mmCIF file of C-alpha atoms and ligand atoms in Angstrom:
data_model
loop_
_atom_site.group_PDB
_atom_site.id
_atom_site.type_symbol
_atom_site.label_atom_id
_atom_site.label_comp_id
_atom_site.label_asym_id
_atom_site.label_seq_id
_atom_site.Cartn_x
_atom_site.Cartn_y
_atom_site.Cartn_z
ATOM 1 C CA UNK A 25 -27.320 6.866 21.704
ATOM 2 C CA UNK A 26 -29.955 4.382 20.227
ATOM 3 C CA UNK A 27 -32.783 6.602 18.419
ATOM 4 C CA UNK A 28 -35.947 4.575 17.373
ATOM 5 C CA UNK A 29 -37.399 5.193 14.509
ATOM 6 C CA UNK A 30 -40.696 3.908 13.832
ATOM 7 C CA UNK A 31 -42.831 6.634 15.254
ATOM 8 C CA UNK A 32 -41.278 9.553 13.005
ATOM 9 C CA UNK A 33 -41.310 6.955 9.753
ATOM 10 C CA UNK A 34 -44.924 6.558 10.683
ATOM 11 C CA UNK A 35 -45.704 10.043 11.297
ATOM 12 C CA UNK A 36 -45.521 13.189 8.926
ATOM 13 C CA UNK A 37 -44.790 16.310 10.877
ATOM 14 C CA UNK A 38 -42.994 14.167 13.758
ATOM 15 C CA UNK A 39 -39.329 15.620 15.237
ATOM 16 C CA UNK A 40 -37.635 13.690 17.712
ATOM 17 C CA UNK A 41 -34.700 16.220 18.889
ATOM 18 C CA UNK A 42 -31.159 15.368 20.733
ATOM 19 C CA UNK A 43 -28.894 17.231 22.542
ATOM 20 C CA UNK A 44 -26.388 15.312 24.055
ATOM 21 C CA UNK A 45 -22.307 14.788 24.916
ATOM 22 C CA UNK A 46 -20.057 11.876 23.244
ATOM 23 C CA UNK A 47 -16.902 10.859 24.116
ATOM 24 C CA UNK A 48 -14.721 10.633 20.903
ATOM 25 C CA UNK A 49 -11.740 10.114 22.870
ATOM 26 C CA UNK A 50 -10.587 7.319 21.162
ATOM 27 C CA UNK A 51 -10.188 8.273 17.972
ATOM 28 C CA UNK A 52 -6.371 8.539 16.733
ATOM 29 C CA UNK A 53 -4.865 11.060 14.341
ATOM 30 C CA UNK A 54 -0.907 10.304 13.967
ATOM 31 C CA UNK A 55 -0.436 8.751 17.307
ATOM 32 C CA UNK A 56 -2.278 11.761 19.040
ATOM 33 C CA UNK A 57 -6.117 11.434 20.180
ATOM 34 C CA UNK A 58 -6.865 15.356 19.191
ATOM 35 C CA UNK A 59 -11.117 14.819 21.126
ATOM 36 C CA UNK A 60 -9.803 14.599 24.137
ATOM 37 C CA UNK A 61 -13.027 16.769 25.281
ATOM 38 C CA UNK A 62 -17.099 15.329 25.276
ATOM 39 C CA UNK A 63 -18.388 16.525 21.494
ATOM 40 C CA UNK A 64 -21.600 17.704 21.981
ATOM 41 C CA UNK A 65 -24.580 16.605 19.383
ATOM 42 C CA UNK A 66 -27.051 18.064 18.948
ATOM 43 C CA UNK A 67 -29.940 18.253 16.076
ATOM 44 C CA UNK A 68 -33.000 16.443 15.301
ATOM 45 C CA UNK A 69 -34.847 13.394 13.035
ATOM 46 C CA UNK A 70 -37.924 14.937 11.186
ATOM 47 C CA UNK A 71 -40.617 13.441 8.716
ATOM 48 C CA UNK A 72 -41.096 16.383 6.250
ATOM 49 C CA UNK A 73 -43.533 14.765 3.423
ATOM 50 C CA UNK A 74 -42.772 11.440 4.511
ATOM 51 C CA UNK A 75 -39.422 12.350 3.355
ATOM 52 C CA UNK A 76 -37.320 11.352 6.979
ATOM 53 C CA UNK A 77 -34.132 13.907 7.578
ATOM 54 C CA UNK A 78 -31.485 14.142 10.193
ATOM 55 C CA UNK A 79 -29.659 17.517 10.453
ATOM 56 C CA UNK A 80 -27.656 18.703 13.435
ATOM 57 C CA UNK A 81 -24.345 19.580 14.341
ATOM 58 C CA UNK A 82 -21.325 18.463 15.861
ATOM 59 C CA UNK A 83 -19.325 20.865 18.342
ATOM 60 C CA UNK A 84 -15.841 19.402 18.795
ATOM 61 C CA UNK A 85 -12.774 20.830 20.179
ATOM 62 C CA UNK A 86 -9.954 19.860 18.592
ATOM 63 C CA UNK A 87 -6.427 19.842 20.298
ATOM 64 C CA UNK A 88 -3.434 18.908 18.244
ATOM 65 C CA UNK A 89 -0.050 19.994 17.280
ATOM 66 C CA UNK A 90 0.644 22.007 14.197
ATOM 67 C CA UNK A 91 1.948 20.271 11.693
ATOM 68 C CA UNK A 92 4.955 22.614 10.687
ATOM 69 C CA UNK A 93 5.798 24.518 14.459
ATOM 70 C CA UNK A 94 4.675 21.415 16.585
ATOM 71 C CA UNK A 95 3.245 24.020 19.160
ATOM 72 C CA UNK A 96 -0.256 22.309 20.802
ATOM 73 C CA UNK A 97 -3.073 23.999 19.716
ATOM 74 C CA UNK A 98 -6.761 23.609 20.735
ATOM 75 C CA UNK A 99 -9.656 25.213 17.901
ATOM 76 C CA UNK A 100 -13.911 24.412 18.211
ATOM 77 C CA UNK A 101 -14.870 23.138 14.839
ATOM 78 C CA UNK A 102 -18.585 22.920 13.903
ATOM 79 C CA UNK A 103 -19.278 19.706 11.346
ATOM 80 C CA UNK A 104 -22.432 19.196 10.330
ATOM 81 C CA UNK A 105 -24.438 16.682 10.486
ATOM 82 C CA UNK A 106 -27.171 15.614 7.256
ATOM 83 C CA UNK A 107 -28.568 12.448 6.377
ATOM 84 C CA UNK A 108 -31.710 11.459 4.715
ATOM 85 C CA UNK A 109 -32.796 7.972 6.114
ATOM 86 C CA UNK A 110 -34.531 5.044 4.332
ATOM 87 C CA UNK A 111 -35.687 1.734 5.428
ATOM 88 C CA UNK A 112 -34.005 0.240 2.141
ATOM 89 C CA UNK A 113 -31.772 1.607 -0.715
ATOM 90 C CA UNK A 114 -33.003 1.577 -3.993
ATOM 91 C CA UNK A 115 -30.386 0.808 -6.875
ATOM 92 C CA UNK A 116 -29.090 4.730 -8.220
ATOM 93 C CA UNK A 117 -29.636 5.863 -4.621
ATOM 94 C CA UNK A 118 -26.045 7.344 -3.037
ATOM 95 C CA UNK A 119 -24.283 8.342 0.043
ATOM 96 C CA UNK A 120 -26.297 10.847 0.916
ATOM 97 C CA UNK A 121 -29.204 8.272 2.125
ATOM 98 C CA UNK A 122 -28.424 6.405 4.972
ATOM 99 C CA UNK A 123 -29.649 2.794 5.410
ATOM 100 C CA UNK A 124 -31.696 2.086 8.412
ATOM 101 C CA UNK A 125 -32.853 -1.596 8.107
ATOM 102 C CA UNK A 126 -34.318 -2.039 11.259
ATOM 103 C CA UNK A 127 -35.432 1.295 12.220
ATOM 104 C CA UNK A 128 -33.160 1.961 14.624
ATOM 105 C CA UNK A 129 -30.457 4.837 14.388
ATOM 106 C CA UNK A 130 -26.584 3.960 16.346
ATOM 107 C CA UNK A 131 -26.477 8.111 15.954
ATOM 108 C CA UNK A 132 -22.806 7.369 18.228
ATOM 109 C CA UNK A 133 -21.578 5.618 15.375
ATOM 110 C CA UNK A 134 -22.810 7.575 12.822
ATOM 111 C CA UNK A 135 -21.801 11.345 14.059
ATOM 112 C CA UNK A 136 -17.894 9.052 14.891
ATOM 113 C CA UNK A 137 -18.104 8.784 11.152
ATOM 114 C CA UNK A 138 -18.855 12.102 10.459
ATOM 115 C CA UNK A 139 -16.299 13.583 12.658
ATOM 116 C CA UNK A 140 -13.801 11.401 11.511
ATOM 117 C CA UNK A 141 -14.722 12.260 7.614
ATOM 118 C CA UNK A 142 -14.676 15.622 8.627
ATOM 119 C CA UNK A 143 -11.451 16.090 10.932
ATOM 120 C CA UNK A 144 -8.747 18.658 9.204
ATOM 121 C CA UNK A 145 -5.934 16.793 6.991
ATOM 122 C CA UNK A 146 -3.367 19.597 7.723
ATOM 123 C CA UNK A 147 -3.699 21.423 10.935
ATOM 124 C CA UNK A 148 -2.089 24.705 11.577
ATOM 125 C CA UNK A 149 -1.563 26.884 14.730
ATOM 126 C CA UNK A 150 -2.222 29.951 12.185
ATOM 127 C CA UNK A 151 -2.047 29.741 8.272
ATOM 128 C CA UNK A 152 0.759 32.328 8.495
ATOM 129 C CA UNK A 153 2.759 29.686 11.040
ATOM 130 C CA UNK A 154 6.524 29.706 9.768
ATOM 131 C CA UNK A 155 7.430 26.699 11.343
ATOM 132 C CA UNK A 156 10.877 25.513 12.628
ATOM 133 C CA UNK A 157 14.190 26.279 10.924
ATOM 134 C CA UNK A 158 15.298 23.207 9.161
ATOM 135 C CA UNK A 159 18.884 23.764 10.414
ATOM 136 C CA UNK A 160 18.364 24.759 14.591
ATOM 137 C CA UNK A 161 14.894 24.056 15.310
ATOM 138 C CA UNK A 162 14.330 27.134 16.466
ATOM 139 C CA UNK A 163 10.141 28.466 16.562
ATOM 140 C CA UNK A 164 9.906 31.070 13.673
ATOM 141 C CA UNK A 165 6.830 32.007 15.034
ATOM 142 C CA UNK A 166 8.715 33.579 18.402
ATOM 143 C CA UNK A 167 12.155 34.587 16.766
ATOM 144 C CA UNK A 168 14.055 34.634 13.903
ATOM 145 C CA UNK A 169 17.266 32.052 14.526
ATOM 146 C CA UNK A 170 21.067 33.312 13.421
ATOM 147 C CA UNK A 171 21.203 30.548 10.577
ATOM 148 C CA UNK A 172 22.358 31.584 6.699
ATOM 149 C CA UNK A 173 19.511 31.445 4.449
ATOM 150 C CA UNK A 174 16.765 29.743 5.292
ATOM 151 C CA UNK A 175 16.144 26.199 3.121
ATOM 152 C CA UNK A 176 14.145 26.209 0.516
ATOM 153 C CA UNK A 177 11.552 23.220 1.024
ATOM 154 C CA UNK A 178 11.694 21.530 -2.423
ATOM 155 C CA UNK A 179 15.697 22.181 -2.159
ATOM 156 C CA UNK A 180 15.461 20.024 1.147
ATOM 157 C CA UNK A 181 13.777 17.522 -0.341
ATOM 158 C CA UNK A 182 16.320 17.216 -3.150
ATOM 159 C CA UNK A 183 19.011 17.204 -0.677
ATOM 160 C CA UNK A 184 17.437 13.991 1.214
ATOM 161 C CA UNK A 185 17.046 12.109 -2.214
ATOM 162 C CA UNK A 186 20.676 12.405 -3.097
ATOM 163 C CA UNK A 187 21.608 11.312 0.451
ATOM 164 C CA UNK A 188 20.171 7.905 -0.198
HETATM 165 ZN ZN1 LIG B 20 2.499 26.419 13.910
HETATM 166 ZN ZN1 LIG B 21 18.080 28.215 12.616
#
């Protein structure tokens, strides 16, 4: 979605809202696109004292496997959206102003950004989530396997160096 953006630079008071669905489909995490479902946007561009903000909110739902059990899990995150838009950046100025040359918003690519800024670096069916035994593969989460001790983590990570 292309949002113009002379008429709220040019007018104090002025909100242009949007509500609408993108597809973020193709974005990738490990292999796995996680959005398979439309992310709905929605927010709005407002001149407050000349000052020109865009606030919303991204609703995406988020389908993945966990990282330690593997089981596929789907959770709704909310990611906001905030930007302060200027025509130009002036020198000192930082990330929090976003450069809009030709007053005209790509608000696709920029709420892609977002998401993809946003999106979890460790994703877990439930913090508690045990995982799979090291030695069967067995879910921890369902039942506890017939194996000896379970291995320490750092103690499996030893044992791979001195295998190589
Ligand atoms: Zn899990
Ligand atoms: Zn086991």
């Amino acid at each position: 979605m292309i949002i113009e953006l002379e008429s709220v630079f040019n007018t104090e008071g002025l909100k242009l809202p949007f509500d609408y669905e993108l597809d973020l489909s193709a974005i990738q995490v490990s292999g796995y696109s996680p959005i398979a479902q439309p992310v709905r946007v929605s927010g709005k561009v407002e001149n407050k004292a000349g000052i020109v903000n865009l606030t919303g909110n991204a609703q995406v739902i988020y389908t993945a496997p966990c990282d330690r059990c593997a089981t596929e899990v789907s959770k709704e995150y909310n990611f906001p959206l905030e930007h302060t838009l200027v025509v130009a950046l002036e020198s000192g100025e930082n990330d929090a102003f976003l450069e809009v040359p030709n007053l005209r918003l790509d608000l696709d690519e920029l709420v892609e950004e977002d998401v993809n800024l946003a999106l979890p670096s460790k994703y877990l069916c439930n913090e508690e989530c045990k995982g799979l035994c090291m030695s069967c593969g067995k879910n921890l989460n369902e039942d506890q396997c017939n194996c000896k001790a379970p291995v320490d983590p750092r103690f499996a990570a030893l044992l791979d160096l001195l295998d190589e």
